[in-house]
GROMACS .gro file of N, CA and C in nm:
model
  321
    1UNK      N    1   0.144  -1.741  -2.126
    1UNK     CA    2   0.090  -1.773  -1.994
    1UNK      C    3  -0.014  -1.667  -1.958
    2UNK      N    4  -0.126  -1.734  -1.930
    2UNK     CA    5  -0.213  -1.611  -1.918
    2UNK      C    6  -0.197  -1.524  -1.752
    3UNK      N    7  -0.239  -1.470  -1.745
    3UNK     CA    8  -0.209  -1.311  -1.642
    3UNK      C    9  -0.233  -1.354  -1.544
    4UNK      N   10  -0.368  -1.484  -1.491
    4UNK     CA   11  -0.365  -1.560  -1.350
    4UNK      C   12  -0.275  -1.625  -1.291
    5UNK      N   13  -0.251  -1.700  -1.424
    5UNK     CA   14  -0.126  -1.782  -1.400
    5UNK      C   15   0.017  -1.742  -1.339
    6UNK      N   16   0.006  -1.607  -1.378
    6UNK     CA   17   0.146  -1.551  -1.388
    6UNK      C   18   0.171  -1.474  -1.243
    7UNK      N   19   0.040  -1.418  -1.187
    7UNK     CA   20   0.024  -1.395  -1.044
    7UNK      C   21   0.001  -1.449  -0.976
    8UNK      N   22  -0.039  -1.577  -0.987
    8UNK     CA   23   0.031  -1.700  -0.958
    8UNK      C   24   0.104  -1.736  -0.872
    9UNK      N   25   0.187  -1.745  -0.975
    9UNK     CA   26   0.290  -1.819  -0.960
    9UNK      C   27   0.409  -1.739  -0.891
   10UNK      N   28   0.398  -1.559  -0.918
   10UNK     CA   29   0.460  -1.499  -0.831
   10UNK      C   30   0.418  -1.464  -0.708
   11UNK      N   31   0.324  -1.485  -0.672
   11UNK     CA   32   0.257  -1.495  -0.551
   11UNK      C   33   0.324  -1.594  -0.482
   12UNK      N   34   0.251  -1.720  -0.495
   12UNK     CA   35   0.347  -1.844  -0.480
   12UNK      C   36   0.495  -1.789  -0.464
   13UNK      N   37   0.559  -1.726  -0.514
   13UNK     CA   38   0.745  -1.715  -0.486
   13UNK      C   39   0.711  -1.632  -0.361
   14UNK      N   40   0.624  -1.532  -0.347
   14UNK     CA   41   0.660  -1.437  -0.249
   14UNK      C   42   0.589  -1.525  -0.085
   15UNK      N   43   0.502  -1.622  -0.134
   15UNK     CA   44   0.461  -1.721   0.021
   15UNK      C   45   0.580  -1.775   0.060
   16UNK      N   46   0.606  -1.847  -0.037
   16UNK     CA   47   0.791  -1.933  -0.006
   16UNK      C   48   0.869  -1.855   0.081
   17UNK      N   49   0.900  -1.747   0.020
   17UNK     CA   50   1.028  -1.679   0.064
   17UNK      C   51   0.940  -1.592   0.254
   18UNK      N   52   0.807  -1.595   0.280
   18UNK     CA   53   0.806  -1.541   0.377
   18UNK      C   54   0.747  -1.659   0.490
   19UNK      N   55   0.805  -1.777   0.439
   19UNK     CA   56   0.694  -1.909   0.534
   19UNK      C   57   0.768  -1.894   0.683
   20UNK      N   58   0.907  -1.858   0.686
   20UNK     CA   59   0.951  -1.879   0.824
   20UNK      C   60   0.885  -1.763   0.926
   21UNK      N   61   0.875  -1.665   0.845
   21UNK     CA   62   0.770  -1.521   0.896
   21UNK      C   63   0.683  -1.564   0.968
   22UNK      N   64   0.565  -1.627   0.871
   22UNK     CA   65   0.436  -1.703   0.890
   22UNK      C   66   0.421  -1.772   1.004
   23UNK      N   67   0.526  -1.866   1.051
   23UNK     CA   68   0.544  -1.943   1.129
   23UNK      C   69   0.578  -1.927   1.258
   24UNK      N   70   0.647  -1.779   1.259
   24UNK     CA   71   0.706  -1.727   1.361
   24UNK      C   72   0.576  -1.663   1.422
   25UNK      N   73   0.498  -1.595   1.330
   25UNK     CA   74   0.339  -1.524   1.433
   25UNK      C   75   0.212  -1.620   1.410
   26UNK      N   76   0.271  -1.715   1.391
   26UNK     CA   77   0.111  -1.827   1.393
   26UNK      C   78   0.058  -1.800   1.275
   27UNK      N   79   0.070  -1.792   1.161
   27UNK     CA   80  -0.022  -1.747   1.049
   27UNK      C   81  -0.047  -1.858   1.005
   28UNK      N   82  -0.164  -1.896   0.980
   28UNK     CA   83  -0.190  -2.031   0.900
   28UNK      C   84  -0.243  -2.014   0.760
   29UNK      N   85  -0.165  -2.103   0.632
   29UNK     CA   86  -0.243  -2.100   0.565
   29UNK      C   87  -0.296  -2.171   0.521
   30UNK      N   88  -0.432  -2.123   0.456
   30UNK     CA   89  -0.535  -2.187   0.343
   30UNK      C   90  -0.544  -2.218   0.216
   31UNK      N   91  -0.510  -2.296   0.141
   31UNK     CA   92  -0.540  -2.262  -0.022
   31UNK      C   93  -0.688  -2.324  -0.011
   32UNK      N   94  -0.778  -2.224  -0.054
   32UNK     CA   95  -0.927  -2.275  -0.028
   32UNK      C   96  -0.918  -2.299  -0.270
   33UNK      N   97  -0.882  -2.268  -0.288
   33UNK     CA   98  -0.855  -2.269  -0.436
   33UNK      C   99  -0.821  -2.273  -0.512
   34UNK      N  100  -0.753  -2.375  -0.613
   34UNK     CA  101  -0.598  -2.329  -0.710
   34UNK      C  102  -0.611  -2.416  -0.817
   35UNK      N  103  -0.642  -2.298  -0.925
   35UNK     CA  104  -0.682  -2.374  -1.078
   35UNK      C  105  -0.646  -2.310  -1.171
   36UNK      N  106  -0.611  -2.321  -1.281
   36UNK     CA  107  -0.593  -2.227  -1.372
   36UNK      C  108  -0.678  -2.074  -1.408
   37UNK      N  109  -0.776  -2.090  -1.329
   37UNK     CA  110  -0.873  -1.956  -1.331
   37UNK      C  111  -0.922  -1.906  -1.243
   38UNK      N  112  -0.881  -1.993  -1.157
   38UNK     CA  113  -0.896  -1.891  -0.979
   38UNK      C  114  -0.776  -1.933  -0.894
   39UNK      N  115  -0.783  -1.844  -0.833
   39UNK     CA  116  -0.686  -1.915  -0.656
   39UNK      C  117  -0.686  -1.790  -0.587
   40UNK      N  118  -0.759  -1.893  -0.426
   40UNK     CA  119  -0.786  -1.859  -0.328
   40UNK      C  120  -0.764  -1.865  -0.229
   41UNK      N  121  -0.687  -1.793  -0.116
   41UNK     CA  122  -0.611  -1.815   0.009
   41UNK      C  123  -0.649  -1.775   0.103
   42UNK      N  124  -0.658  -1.838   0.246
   42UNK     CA  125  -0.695  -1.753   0.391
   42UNK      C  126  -0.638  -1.760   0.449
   43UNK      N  127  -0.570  -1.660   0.513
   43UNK     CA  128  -0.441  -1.622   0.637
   43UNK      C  129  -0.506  -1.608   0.741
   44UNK      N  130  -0.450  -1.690   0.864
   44UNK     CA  131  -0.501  -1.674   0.964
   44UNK      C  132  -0.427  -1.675   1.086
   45UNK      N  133  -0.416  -1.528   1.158
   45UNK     CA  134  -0.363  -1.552   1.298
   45UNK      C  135  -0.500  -1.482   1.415
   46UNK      N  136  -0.385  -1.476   1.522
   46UNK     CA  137  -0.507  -1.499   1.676
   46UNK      C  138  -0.622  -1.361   1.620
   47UNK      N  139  -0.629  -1.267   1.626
   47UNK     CA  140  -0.716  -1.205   1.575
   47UNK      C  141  -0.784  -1.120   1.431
   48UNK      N  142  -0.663  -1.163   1.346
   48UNK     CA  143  -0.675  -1.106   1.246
   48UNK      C  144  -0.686  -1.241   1.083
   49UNK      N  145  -0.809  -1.195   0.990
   49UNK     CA  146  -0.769  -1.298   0.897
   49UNK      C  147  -0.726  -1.237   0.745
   50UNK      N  148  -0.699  -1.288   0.651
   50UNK     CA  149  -0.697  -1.183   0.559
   50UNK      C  150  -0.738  -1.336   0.410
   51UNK      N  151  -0.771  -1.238   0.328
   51UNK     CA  152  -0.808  -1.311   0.233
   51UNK      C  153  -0.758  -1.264   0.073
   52UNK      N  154  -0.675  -1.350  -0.003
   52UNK     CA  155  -0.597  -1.348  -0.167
   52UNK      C  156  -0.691  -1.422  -0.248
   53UNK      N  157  -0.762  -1.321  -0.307
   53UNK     CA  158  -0.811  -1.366  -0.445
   53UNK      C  159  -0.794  -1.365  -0.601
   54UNK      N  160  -0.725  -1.420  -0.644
   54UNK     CA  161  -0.638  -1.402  -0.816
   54UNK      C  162  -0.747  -1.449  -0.864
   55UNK      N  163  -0.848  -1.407  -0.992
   55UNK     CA  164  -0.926  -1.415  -1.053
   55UNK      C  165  -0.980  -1.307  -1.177
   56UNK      N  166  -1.095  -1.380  -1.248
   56UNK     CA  167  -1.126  -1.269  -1.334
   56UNK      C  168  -1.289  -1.272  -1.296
   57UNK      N  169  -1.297  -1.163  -1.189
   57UNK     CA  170  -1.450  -1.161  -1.163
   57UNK      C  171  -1.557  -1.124  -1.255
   58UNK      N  172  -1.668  -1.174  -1.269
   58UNK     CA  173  -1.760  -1.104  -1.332
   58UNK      C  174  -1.850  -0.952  -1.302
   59UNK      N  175  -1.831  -0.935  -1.149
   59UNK     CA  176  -1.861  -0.790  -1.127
   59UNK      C  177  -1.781  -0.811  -0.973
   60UNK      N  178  -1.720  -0.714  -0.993
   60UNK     CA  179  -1.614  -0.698  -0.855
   60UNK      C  180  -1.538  -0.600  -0.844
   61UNK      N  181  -1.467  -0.496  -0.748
   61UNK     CA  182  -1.412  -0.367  -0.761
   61UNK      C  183  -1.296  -0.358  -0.780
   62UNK      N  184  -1.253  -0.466  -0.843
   62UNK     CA  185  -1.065  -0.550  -0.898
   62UNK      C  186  -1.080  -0.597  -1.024
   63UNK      N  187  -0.972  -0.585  -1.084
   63UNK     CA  188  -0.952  -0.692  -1.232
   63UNK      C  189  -0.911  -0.781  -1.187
   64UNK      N  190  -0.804  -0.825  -1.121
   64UNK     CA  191  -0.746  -0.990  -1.074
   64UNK      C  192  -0.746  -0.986  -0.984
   65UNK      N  193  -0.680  -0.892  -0.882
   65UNK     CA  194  -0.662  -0.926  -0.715
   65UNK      C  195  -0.753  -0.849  -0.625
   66UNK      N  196  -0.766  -0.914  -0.548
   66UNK     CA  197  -0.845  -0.892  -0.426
   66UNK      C  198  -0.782  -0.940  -0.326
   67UNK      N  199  -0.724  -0.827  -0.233
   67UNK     CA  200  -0.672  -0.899  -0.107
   67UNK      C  201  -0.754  -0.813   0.013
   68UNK      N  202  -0.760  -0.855   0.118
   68UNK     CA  203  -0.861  -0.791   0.209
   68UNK      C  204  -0.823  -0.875   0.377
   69UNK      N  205  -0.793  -0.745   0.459
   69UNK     CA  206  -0.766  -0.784   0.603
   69UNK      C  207  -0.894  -0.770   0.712
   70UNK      N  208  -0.951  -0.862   0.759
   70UNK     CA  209  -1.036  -0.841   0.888
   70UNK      C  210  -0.999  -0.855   0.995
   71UNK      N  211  -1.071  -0.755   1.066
   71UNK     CA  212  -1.085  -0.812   1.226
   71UNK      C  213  -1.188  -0.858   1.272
   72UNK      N  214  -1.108  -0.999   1.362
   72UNK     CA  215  -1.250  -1.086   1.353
   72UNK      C  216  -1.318  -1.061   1.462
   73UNK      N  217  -1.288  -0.902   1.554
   73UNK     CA  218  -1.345  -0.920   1.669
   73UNK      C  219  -1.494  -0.819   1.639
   74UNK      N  220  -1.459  -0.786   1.521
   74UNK     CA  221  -1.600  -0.661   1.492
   74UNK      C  222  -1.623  -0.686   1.300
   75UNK      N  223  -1.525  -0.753   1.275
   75UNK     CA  224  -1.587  -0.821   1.131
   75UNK      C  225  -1.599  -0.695   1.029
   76UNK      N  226  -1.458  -0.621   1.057
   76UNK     CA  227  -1.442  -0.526   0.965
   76UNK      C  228  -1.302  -0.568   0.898
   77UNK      N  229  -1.351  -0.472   0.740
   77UNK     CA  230  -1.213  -0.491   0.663
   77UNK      C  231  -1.129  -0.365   0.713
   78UNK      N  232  -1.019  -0.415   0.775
   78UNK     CA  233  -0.925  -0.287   0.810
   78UNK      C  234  -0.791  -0.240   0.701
   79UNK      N  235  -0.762  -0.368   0.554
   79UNK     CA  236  -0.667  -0.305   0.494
   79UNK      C  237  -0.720  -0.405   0.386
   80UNK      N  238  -0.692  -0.302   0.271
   80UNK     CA  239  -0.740  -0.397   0.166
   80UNK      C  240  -0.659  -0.329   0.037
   81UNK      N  241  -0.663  -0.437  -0.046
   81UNK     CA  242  -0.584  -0.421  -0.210
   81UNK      C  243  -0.628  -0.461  -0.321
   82UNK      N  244  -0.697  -0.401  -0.404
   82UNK     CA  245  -0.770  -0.422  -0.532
   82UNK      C  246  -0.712  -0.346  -0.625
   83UNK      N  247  -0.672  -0.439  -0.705
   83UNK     CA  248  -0.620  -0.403  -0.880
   83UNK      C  249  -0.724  -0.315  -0.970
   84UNK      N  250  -0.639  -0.292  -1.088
   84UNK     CA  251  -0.762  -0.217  -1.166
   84UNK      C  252  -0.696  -0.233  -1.302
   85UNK      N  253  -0.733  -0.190  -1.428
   85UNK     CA  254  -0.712  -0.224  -1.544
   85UNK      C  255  -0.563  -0.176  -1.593
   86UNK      N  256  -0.552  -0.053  -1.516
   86UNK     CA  257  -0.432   0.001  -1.525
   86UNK      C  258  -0.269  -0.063  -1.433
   87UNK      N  259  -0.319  -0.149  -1.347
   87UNK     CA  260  -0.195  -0.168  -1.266
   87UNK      C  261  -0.116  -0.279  -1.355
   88UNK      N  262   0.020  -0.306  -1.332
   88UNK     CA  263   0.077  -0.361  -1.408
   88UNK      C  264   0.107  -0.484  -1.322
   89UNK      N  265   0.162  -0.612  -1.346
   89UNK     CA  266   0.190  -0.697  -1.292
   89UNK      C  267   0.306  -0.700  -1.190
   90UNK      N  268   0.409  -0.610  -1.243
   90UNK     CA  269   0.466  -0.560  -1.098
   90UNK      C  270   0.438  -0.519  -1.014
   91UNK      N  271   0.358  -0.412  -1.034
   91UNK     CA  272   0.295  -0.339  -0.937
   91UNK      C  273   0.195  -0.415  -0.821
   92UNK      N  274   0.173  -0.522  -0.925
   92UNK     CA  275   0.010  -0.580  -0.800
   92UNK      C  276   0.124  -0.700  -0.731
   93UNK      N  277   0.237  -0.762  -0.779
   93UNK     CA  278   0.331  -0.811  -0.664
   93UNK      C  279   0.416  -0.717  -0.590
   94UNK      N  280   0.440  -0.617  -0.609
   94UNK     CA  281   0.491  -0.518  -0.521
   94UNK      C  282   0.397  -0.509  -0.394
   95UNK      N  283   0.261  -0.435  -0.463
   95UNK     CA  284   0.121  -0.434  -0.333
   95UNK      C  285   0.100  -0.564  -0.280
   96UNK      N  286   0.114  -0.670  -0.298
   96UNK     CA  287   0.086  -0.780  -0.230
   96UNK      C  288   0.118  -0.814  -0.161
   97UNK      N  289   0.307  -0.780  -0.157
   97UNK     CA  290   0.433  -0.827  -0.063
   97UNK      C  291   0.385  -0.762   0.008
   98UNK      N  292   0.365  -0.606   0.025
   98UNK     CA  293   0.360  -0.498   0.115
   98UNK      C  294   0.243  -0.528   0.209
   99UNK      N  295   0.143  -0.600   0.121
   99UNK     CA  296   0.012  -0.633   0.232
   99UNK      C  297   0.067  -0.717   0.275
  100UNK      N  298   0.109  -0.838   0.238
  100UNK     CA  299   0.130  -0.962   0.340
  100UNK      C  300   0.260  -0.907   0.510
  101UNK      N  301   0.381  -0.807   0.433
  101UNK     CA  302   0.428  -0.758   0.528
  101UNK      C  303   0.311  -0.675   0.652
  102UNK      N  304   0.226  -0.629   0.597
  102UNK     CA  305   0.178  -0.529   0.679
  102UNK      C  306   0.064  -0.631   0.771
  103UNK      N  307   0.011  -0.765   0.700
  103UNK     CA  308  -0.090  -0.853   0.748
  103UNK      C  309   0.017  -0.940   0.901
  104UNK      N  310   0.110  -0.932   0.855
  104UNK     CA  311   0.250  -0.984   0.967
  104UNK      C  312   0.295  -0.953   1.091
  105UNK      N  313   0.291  -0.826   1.030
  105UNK     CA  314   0.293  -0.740   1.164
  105UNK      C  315   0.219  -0.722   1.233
  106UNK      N  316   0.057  -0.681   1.171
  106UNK     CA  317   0.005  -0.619   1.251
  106UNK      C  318  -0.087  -0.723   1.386
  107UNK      N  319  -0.096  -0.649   1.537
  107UNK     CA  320  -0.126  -0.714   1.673
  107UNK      C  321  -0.265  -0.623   1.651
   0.00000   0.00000   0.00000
C-alpha cells in the first residue's frame, strides 16, 4: 500500500473517532479531494479554517502532509504541520490528531 494511501486511511480513522467533537463546535467538513494520489480537506468553524493535504508535491515545504490553521479575520496561518523525509508514519498521525485536537479547541 503505498504511503498516501496509508495516511489515508489513518487519517480517515482519526475523523471517525472525533465526528461527535466536530459536531459539538460547528466544524464542517470538506473533502475537496480523495484519490489514490491526493486528498484534500477543509475544516471549518465560525472563525477559524484549517486545511489537510496528503500528497506528493512537486515543490512544497512537506513530503506528504500539509496541515495549516487560518484566521479568517486577518488571513493568517496561526498553526501549521508539515512532514519531512525523516518523520515516520506514526509520527505524522500522532501530529495530526494533536492538530485537529488543537484546531477544536481553539475560540
Amino acid at each position: 500500500m503505498s504511503e498516501i494511501i496509508n495516511l489515508k486511511n489513518k487519517i480517515n480513522d482519526i475523523l471517525k473517532k472525533k465526528i461527535k467533537e466536530f459536531q459539538l463546535k460547528n466544524i464542517v467538513i470538506d473533502i475537496v479531494k480523495n484519490n489514490k494520489n491526493e486528498y484534500y480537506l477543509i475544516l471549518e468553524k465560525e472563525k477559524y479554517l484549517a486545511s489537510l493535504i496528503i500528497a506528493e508535491p512537486i515543490f512544497a515545504p512537506y513530503k506528504n502532509i500539509c496541515f495549516e490553521v487560518y484566521r479568517v479575520s486577518d488571513e493568517k496561518i496561526i498553526l501549521f504541520y508539515y512532514d519531512n523525509e525523516n518523520t515516520t508514519l506514526q509520527q505524522n498521525v500522532e501530529q495530526i490528531d494533536k492538530m485537529l485536537d488543537k484546531f477544536i479547541e481553539i475560540n
